[in-house]
JSON list of C-alpha atoms in Angstrom, two decimals:
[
{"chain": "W", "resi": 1, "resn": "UNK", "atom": "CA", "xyz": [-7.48, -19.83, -2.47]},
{"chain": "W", "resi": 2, "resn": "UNK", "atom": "CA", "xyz": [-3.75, -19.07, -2.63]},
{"chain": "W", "resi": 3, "resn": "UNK", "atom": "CA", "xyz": [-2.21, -16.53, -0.31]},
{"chain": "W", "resi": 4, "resn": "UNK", "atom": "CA", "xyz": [0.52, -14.81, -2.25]},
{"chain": "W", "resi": 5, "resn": "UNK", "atom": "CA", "xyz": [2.88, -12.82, 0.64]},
{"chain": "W", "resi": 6, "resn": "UNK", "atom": "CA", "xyz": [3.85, -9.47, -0.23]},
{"chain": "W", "resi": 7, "resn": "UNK", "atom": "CA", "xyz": [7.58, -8.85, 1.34]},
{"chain": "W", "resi": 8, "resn": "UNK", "atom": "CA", "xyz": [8.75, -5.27, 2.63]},
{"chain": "W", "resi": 9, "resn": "UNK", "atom": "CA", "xyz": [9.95, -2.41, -0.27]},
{"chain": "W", "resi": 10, "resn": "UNK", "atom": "CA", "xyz": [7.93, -5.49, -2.25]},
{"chain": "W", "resi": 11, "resn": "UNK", "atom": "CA", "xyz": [4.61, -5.59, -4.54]},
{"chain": "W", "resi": 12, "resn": "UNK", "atom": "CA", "xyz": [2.31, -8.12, -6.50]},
{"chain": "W", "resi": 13, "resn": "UNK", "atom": "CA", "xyz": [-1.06, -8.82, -8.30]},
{"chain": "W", "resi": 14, "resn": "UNK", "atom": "CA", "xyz": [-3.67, -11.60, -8.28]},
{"chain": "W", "resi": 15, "resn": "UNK", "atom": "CA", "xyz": [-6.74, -12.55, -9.91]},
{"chain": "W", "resi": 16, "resn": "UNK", "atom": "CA", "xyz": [-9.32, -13.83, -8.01]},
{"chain": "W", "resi": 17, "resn": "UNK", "atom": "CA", "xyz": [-9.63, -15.87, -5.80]},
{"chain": "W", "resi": 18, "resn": "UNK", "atom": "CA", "xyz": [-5.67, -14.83, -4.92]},
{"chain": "W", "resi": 19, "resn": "UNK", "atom": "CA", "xyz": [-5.48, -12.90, -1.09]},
{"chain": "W", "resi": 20, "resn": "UNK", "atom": "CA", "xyz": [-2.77, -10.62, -1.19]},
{"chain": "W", "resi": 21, "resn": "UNK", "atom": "CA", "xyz": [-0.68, -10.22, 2.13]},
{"chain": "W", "resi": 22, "resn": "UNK", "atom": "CA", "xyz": [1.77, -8.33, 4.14]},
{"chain": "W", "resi": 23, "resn": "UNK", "atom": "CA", "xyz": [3.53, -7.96, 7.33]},
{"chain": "W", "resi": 24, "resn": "UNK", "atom": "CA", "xyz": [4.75, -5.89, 9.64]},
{"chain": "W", "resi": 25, "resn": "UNK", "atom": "CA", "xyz": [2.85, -2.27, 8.17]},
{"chain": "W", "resi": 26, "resn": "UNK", "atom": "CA", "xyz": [4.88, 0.09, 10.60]},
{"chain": "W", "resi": 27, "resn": "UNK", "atom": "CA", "xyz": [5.80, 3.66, 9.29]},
{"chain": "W", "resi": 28, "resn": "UNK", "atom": "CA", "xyz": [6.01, 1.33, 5.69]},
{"chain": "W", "resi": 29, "resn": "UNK", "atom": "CA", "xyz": [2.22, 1.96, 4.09]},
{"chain": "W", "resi": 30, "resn": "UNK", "atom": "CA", "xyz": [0.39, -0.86, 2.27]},
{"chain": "W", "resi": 31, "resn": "UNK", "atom": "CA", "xyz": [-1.23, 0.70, -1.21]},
{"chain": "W", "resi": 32, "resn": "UNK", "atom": "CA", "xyz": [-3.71, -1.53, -2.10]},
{"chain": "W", "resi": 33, "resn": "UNK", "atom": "CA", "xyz": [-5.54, -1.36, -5.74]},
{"chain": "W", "resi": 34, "resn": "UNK", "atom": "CA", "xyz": [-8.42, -2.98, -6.86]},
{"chain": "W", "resi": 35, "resn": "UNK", "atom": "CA", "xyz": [-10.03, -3.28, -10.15]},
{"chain": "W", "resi": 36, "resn": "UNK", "atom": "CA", "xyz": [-13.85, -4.71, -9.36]},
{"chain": "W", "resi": 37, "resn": "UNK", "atom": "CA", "xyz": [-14.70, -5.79, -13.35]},
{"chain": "W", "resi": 38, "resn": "UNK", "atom": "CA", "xyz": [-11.66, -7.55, -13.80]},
{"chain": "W", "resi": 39, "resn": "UNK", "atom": "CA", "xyz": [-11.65, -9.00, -10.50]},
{"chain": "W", "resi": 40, "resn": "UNK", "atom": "CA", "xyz": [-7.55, -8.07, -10.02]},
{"chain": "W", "resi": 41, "resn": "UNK", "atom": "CA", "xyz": [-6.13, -7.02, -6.67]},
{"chain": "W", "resi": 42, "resn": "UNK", "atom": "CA", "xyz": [-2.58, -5.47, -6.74]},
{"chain": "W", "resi": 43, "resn": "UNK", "atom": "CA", "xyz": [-0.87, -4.96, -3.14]},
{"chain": "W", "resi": 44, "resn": "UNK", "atom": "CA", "xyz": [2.27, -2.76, -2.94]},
{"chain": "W", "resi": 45, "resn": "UNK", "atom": "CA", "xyz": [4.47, -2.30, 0.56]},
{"chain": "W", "resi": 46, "resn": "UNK", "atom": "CA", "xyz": [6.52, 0.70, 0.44]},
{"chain": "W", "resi": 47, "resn": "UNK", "atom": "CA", "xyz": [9.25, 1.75, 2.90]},
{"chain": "W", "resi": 48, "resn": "UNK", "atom": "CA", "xyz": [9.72, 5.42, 1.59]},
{"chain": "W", "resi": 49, "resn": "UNK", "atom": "CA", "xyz": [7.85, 8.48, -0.08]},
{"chain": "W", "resi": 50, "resn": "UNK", "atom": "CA", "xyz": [10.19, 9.50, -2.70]},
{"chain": "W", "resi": 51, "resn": "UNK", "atom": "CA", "xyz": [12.71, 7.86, -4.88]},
{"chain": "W", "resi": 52, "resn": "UNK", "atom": "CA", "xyz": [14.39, 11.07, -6.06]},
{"chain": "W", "resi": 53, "resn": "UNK", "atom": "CA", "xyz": [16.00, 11.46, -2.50]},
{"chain": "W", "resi": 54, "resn": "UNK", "atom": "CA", "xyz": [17.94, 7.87, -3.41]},
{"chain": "W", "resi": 55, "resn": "UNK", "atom": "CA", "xyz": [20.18, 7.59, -6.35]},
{"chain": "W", "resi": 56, "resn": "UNK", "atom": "CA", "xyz": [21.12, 4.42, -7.91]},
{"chain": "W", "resi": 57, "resn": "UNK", "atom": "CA", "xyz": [18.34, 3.33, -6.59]},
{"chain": "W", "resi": 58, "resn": "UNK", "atom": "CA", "xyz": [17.04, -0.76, -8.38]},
{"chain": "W", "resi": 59, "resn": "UNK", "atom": "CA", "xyz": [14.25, -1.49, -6.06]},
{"chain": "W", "resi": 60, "resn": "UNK", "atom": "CA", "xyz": [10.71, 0.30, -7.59]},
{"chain": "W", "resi": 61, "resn": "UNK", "atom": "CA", "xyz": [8.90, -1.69, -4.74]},
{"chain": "W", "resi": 62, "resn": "UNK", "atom": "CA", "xyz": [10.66, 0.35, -2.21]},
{"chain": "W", "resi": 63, "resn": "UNK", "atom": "CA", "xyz": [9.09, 4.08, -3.18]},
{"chain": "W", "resi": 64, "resn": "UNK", "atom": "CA", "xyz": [5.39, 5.36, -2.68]},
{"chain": "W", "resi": 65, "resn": "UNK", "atom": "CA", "xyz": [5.86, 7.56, -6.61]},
{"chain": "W", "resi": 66, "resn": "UNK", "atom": "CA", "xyz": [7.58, 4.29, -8.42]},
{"chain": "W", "resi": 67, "resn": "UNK", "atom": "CA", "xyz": [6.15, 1.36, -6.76]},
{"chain": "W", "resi": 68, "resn": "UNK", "atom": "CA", "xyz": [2.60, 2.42, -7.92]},
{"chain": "W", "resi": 69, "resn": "UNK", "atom": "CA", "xyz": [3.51, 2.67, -11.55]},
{"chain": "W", "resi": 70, "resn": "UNK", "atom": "CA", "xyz": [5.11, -0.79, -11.39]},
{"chain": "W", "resi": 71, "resn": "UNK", "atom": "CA", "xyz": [1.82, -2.19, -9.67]},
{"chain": "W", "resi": 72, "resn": "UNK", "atom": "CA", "xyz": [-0.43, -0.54, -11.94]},
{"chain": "W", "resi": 73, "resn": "UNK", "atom": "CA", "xyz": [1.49, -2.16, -15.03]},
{"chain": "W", "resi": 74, "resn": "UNK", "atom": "CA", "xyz": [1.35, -6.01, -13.06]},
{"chain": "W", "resi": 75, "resn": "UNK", "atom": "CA", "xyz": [-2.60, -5.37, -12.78]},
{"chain": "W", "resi": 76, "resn": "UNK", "atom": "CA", "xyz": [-2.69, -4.39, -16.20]},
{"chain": "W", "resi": 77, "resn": "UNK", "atom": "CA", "xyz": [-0.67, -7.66, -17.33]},
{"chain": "W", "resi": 78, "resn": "UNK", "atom": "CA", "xyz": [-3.55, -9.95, -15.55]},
{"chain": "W", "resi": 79, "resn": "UNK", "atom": "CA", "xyz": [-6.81, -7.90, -17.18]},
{"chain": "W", "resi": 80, "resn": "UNK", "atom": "CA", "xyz": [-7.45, -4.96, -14.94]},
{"chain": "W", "resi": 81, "resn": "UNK", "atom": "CA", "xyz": [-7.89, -1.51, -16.27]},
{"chain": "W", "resi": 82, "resn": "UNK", "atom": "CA", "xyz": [-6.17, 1.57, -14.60]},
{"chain": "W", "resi": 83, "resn": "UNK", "atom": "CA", "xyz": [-10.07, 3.35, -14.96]},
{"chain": "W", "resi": 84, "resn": "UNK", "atom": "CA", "xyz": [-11.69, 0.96, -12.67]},
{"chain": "W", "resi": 85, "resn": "UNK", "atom": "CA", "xyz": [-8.96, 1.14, -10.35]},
{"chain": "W", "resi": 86, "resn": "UNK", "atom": "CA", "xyz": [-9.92, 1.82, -6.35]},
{"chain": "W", "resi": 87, "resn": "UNK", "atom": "CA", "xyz": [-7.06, 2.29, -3.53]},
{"chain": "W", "resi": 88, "resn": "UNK", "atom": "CA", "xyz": [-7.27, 1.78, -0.06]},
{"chain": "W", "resi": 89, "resn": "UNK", "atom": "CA", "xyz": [-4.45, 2.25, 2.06]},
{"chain": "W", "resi": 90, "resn": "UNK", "atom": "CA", "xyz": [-2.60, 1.07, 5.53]},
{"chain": "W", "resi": 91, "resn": "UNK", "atom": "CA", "xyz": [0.20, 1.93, 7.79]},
{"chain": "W", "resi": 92, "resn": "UNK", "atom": "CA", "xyz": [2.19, 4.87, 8.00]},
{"chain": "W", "resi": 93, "resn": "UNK", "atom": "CA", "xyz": [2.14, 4.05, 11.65]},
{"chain": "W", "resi": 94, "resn": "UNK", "atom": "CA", "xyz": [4.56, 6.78, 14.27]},
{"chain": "W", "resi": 95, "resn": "UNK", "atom": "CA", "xyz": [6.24, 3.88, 15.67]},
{"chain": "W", "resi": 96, "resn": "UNK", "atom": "CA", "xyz": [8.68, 5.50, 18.15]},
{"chain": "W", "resi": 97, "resn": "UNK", "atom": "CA", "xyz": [7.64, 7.80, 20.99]},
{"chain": "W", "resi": 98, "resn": "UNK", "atom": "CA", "xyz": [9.54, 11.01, 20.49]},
{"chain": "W", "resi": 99, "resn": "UNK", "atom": "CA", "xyz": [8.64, 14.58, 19.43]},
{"chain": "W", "resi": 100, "resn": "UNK", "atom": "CA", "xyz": [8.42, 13.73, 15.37]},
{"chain": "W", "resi": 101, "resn": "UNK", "atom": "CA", "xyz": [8.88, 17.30, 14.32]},
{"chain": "W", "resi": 102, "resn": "UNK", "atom": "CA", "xyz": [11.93, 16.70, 12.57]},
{"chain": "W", "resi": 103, "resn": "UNK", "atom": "CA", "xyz": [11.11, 15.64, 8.91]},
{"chain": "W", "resi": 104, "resn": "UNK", "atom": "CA", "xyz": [13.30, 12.68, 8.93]},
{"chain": "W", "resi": 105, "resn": "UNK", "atom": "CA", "xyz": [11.32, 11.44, 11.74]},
{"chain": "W", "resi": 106, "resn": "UNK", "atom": "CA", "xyz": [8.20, 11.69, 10.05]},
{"chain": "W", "resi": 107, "resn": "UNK", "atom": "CA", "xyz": [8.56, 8.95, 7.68]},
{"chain": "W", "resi": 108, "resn": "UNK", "atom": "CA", "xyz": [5.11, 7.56, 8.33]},
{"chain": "W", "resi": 109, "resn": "UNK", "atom": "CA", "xyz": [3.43, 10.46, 8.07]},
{"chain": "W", "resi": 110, "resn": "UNK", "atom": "CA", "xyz": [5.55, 11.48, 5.15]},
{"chain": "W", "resi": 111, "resn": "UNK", "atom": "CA", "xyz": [4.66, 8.31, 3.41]},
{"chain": "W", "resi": 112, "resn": "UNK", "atom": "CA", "xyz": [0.81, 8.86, 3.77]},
{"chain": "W", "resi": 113, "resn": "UNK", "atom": "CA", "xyz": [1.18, 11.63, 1.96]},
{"chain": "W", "resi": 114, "resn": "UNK", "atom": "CA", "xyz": [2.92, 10.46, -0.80]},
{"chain": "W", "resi": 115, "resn": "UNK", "atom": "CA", "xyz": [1.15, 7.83, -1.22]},
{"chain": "W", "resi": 116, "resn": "UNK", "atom": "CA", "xyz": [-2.28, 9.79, -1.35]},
{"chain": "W", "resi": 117, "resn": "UNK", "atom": "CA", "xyz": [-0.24, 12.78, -4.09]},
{"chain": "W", "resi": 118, "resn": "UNK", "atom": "CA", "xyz": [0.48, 9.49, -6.28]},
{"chain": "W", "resi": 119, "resn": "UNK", "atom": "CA", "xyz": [-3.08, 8.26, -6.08]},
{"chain": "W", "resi": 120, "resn": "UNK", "atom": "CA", "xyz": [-4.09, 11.18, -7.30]},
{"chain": "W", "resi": 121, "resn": "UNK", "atom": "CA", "xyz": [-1.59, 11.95, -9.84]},
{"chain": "W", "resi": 122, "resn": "UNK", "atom": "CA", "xyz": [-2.66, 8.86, -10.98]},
{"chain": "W", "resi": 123, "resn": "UNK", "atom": "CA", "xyz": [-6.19, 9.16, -11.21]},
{"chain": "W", "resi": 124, "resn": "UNK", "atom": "CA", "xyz": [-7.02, 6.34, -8.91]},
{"chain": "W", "resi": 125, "resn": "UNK", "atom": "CA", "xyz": [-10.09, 7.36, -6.18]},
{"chain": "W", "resi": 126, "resn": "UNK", "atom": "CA", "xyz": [-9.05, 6.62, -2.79]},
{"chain": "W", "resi": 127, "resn": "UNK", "atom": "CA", "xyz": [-12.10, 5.10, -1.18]},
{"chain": "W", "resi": 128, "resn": "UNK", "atom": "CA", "xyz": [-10.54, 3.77, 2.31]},
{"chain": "W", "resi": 129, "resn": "UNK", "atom": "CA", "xyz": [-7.53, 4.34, 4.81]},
{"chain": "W", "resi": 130, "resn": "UNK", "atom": "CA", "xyz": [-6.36, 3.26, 8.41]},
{"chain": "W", "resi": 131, "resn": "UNK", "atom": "CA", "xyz": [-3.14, 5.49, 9.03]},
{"chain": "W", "resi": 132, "resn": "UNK", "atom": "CA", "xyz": [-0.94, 6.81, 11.58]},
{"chain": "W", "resi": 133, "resn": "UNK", "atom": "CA", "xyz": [-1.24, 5.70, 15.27]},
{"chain": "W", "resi": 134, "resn": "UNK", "atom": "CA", "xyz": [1.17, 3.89, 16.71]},
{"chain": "W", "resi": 135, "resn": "UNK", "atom": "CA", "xyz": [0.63, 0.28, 16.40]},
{"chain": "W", "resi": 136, "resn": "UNK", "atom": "CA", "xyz": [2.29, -2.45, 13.42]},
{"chain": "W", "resi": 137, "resn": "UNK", "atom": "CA", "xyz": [0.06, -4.05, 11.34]},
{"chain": "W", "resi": 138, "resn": "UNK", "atom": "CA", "xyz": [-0.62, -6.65, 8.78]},
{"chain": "W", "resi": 139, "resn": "UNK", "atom": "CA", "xyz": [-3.04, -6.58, 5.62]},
{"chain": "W", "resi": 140, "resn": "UNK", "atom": "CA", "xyz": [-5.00, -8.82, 3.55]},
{"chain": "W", "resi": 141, "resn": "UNK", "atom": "CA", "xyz": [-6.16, -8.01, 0.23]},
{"chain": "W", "resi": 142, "resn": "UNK", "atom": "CA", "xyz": [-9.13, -10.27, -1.07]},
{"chain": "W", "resi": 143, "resn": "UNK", "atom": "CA", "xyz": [-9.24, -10.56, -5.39]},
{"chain": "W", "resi": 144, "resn": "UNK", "atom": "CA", "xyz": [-12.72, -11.69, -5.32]},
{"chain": "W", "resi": 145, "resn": "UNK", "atom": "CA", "xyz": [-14.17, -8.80, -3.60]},
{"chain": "W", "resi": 146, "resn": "UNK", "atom": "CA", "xyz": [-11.71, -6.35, -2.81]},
{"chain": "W", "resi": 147, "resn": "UNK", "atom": "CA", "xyz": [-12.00, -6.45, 1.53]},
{"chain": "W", "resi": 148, "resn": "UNK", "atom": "CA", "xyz": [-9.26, -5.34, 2.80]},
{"chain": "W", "resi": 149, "resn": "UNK", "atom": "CA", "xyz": [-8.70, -7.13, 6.29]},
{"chain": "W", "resi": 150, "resn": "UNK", "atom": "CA", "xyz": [-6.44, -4.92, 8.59]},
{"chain": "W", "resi": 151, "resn": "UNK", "atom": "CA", "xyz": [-4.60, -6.97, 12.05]},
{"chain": "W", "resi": 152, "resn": "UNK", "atom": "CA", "xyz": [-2.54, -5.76, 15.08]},
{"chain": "W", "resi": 153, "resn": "UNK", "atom": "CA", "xyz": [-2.25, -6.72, 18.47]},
{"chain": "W", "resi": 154, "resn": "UNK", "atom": "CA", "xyz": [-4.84, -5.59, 21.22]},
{"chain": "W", "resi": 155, "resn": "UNK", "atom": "CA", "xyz": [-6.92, -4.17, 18.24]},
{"chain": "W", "resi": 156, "resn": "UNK", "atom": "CA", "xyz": [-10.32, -5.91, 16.64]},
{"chain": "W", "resi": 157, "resn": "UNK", "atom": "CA", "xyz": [-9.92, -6.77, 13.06]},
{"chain": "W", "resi": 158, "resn": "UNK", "atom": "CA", "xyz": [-11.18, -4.26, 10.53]},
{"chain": "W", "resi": 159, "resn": "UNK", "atom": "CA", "xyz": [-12.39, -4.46, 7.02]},
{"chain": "W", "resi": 160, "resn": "UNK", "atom": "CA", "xyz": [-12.00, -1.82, 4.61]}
]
């Protein structure tokens, strides 16, 4: 079983038996897909809600509204079909301790949501999340059988 590691403002799709992986899930949220008939996984680790706010902007990975188009189409390429697609999603964590009432503060919380409005712009059910707190972690998306194995420190490991 090859692990295939997902970098930051990064995404990429496996067939099974592939594990999809990334590190380091802070205010960044981990949109995982999952197409259970074709037995594709597609793992995406965005860094901000909205690529409209950036111009000149190369990196699709980086942006909850393009990364999930891009990820869609690299599922597609290995067999999976956008109407048997499931999401679960990770992160979005309020990593600082200060009064996060300012909007620019609220990036985690800001990319929750736009990760959930592109889910469902896209038609893809969201069956599964672990957001917000205030603890890092790191994600594991299984091809065969679409777990979803979420890891920080001083907390048990949970599957989605």
């Amino acid at each position: 079983m090859s692990v295939i590691i997902v970098g930051m403002a990064d995404l990429n799709a496996c067939k099974s038996p592939g594990v999809l992986k990334t590190l380091g899930l802070g205010s960044c949220v981990g949109i995982a897909l999952y197409d259970p008939v074709a037995k594709v996984a597609g793992l995406a680790h965005i860094m901000l809600p909205d690529s409209k706010a950036i111009s000149n902007n190369q990196n699709h990975a980086k942006f909850a509204d393009t990364a999930l188009i891009k990820l869609i189409e690299a599922m597609q390429k290995l067999g999976a079909k956008k109407i048997s697609m499931k999401a679960k999603i990770a992160g979005g964590a309020q990593m600082f301790a200060f009064n996060a009432t300012s909007e620019s503060l609220r990036v985690g919380d800001r990319n929750v949501e736009a990760s959930k409005k592109v889910l469902r712009e896209a038609g893809i059910k969201l069956i599964a999340e672990e957001t917000g707190a205030n603890f890092g972690r790191t994600v594991e998306l299984y091809a065969d059988d679409g777990r979803f194995l979420i890891k920080a420190i001083g907390q048990a490991v949970r599957t989605l």
